Short mmCIF file of C-alpha atoms in Angstrom, two decimals:
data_model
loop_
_atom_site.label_atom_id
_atom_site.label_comp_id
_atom_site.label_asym_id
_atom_site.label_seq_id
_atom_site.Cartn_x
_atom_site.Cartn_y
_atom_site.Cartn_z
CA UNK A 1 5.12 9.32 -15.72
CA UNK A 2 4.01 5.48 -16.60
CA UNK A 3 6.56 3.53 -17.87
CA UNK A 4 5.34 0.27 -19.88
CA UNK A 5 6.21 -3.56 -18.98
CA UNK A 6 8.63 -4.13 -21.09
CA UNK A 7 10.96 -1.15 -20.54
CA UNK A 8 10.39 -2.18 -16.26
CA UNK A 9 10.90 -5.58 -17.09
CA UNK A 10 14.48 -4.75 -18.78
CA UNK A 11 15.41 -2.90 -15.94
CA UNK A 12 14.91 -5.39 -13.63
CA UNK A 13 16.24 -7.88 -14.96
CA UNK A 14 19.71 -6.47 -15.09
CA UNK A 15 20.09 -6.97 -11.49
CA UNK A 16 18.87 -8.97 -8.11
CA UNK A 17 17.38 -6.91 -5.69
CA UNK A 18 13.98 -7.56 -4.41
CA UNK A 19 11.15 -6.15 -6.16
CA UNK A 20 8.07 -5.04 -4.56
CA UNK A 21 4.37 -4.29 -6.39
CA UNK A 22 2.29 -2.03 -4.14
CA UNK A 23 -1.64 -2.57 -4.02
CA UNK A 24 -3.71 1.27 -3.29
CA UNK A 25 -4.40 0.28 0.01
CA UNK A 26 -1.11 -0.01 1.80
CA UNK A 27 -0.75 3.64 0.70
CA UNK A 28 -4.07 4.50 2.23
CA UNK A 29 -3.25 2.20 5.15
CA UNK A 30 -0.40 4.66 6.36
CA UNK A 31 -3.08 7.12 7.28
CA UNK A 32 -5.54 4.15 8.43
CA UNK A 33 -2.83 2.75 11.04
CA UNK A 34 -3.71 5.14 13.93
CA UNK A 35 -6.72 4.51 14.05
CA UNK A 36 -8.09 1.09 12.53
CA UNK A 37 -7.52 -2.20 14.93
CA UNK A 38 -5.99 -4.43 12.39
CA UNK A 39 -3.45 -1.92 10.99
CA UNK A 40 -0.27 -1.97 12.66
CA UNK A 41 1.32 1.71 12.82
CA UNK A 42 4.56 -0.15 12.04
CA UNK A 43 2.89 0.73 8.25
CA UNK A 44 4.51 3.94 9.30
CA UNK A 45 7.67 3.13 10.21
CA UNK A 46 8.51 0.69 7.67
CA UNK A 47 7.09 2.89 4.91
CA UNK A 48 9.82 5.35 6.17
CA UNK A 49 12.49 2.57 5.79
CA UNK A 50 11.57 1.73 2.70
CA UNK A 51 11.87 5.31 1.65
CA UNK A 52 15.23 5.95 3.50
CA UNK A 53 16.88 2.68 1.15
CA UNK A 54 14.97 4.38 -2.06
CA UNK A 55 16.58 7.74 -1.39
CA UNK A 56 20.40 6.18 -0.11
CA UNK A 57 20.62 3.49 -1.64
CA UNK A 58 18.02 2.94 -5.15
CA UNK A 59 19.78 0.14 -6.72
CA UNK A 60 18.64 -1.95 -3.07
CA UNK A 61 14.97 -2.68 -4.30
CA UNK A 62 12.33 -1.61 -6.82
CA UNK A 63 9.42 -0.26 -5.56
CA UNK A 64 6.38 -0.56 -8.69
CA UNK A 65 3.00 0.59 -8.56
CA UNK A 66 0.49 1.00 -11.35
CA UNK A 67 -1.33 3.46 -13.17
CA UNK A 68 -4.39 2.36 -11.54
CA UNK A 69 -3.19 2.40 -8.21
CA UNK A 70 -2.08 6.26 -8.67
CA UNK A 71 -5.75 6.82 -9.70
CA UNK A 72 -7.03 5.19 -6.99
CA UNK A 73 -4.88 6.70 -4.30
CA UNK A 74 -5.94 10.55 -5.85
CA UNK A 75 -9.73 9.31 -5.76
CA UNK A 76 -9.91 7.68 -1.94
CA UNK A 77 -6.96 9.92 -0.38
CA UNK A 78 -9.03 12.76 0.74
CA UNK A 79 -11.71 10.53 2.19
CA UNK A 80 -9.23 8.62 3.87
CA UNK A 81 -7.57 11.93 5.19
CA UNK A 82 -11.10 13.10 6.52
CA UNK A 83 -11.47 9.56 8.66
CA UNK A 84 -8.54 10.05 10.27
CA UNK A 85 -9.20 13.74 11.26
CA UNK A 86 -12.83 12.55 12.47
CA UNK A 87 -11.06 9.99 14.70
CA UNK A 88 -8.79 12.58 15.59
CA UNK A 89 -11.75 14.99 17.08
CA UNK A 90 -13.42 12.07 18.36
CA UNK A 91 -10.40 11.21 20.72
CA UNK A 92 -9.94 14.59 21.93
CA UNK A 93 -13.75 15.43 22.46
CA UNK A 94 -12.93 12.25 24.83
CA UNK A 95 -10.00 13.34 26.20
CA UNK A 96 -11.47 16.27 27.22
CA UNK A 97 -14.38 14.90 28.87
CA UNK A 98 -12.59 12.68 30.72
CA UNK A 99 -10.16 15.28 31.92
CA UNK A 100 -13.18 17.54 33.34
CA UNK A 101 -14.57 14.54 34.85
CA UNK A 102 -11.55 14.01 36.87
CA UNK A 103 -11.55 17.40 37.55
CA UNK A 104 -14.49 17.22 39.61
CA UNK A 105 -14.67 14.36 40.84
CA UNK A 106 -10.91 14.92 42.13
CA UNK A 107 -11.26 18.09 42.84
CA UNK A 108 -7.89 18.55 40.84
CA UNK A 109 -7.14 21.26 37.68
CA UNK A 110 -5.80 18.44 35.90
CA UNK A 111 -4.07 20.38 32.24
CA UNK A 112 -5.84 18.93 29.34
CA UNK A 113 -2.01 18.52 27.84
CA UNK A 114 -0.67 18.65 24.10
CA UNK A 115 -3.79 18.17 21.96
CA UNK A 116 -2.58 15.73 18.84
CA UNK A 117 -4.73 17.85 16.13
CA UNK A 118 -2.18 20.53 17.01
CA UNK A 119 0.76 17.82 15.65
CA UNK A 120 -1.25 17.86 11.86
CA UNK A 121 -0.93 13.85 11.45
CA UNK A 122 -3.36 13.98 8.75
CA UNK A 123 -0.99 15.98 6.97
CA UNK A 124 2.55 14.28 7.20
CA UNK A 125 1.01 11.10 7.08
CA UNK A 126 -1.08 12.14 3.73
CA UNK A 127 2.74 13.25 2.83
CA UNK A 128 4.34 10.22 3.79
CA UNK A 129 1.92 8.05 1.77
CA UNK A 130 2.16 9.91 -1.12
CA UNK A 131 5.99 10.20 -1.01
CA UNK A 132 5.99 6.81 -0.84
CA UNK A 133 4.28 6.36 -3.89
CA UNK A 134 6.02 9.03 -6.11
CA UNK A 135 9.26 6.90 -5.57
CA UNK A 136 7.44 3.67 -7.02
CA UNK A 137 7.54 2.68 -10.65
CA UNK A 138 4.47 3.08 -12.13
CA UNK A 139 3.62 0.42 -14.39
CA UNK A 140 1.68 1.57 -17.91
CA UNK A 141 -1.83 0.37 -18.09
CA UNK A 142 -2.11 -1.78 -21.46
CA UNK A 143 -4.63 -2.99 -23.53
CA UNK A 144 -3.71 -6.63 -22.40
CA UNK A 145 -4.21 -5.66 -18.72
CA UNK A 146 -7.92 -4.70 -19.67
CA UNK A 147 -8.76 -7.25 -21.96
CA UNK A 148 -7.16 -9.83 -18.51
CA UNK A 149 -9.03 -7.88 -15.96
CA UNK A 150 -12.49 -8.22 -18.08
CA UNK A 151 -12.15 -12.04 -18.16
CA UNK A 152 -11.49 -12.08 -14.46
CA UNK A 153 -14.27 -9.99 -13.63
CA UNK A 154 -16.54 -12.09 -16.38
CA UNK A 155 -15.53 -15.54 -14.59
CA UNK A 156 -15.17 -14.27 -11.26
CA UNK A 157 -11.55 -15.17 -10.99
CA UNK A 158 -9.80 -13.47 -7.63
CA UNK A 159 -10.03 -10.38 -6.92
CA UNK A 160 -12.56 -10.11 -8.65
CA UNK A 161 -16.32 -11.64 -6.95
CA UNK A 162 -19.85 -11.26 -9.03
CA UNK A 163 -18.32 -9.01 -11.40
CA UNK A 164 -16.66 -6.25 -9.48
CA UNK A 165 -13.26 -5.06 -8.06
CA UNK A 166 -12.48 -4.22 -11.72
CA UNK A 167 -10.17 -1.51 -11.15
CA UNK A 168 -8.37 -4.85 -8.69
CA UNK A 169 -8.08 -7.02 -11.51
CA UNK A 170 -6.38 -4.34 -13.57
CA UNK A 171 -3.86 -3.71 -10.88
CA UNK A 172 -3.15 -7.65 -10.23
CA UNK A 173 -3.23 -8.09 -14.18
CA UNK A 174 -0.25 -5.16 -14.50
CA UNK A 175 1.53 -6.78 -11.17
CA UNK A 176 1.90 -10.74 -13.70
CA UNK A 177 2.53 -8.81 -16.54
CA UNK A 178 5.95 -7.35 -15.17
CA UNK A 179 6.95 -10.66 -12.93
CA UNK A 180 6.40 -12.90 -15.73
CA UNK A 181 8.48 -10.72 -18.30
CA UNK A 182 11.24 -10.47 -15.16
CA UNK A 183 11.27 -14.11 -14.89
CA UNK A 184 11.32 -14.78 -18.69
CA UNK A 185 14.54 -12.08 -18.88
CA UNK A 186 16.22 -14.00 -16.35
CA UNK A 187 15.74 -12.34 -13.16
CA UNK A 188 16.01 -14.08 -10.21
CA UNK A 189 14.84 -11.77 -7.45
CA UNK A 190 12.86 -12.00 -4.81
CA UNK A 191 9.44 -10.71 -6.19
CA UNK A 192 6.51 -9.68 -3.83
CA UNK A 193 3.31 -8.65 -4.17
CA UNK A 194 1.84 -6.37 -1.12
CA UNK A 195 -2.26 -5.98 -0.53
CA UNK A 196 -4.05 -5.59 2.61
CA UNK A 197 -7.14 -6.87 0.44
CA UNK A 198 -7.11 -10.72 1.88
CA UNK A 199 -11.01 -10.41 0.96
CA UNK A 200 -10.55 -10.40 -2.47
CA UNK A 201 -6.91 -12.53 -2.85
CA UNK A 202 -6.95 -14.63 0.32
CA UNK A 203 -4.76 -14.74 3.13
CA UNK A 204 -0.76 -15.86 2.19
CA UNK A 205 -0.45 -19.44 2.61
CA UNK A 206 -4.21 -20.23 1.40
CA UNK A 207 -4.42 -17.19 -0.87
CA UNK A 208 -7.06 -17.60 -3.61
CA UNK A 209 -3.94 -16.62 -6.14
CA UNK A 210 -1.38 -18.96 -4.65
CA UNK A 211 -1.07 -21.19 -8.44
CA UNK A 212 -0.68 -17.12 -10.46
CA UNK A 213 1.83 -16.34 -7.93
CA UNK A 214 3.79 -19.79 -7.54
CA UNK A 215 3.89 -19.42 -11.89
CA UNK A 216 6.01 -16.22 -11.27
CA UNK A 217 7.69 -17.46 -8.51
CA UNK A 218 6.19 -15.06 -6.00
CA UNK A 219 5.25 -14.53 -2.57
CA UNK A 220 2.43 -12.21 -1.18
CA UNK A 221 2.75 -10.03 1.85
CA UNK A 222 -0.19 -7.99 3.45
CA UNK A 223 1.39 -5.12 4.83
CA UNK A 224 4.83 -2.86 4.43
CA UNK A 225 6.22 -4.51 7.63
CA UNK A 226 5.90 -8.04 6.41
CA UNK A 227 6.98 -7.19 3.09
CA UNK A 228 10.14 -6.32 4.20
CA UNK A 229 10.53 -9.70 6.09
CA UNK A 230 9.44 -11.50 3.03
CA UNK A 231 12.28 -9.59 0.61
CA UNK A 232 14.78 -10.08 3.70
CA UNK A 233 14.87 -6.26 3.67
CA UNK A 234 16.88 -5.77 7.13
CA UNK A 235 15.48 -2.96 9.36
#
């Protein structure tokens, strides 16, 4: 169910706790962790804690996504769920390998041990991720957010670069559109926008939508684990 801006906003408003605006990619990023250098598999572990406060204690945070990013997430998921089950085979076809080597070499009968596609990661992780997003908020697309997004991807204005990422400006466009009707109702949360896409917005501090995010009185965090830091979200 999408819920529009304004009814959010209202929401919000009515009380302090920190509010958090998921990009598609730290969803997919719980299932990338394992495997990808530069994903921590804390994405894991603080995607659980964030889950564990939703389900004990909902009046702690808001957790908002968009329309978009639920339509992205159903598109890339199953991709996403076959890399990790490639890396998966990869490791063990390794593992393997280097067990028989030993074997001989040694002249040892070395047990292969607990393979992990026996453990289904792909699966609770796939869970996880999308557990994760069913407790979010997800924001209506409007027409404004379209008629936004277009002039961002007509000037090239972040995310967007030589007219692409429009399905990014729709999601960043949907993201202002409920922190600037918080801020005008009065709230005074901490407000933070999450992306692992520093291509396309810039890394915090030199982010190429530090001024949109200083209007709102914002802050930008590229993963779950920092995102937590940034909404002093004790773990």
């Amino acid at each position: 169910m999408f819920v529009s801006p304004a009814a959010i906003s209202q929401d919000i408003s009515r009380s302090t706790a920190p509010l958090l605006f998921f990009d598609t990619c730290i969803f997919l990023d719980i299932l990338r962790s394992p495997y990808r250098e530069n994903i921590s598999v804390r994405a894991i572990s603080s995607a659980l804690h964030l889950l564990k406060i939703a389900e004990q204690q909902p009046h702690e945070l808001w957790l908002l996504a968009s329309e978009t990013v639920q339509y992205e997430w159903r598109t890339n998921i199953g991709n996403v769920r076959q890399e990790l089950e490639k890396e998966i085979k990869k490791l063990e076809h390794g593992r393997e390998k280097l067990v028989a080597a030993a074997n001989v070499v040694l002249a040892i009968d070395h047990a292969h041990g607990h393979k992990i596609i026996d453990l289904d990661l792909p699966g609770h992780l796939e869970r996880l991720s999308e557990n994760l997003l069913n407790h979010c908020l997800l924001v209506k697309q409007e027409n404004v957010h379209a008629l936004k997004a277009m002039d961002r991807v007509v000037n090239s204005l972040p995310p967007s670069k030589q007219g692409k990422e429009v399905k990014d400006c729709l999601i960043f466009e949907a993201f202002l559109d409920v922190a600037e009707q918080v801020r005008n109702l009065g709230y005074n949360g901490i407000i933070c926008f999450v992306t692992a896409n520093t291509n396309d917005y810039g890394k915090p501090g030199s982010s190429l939508i530090v001024k949109e995010l200083q209007a709102v009185n914002a802050v930008m965090a590229t993963n779950l684990e920092w995102a937590l830091v940034q909404c002093q979200i004790a773990v």
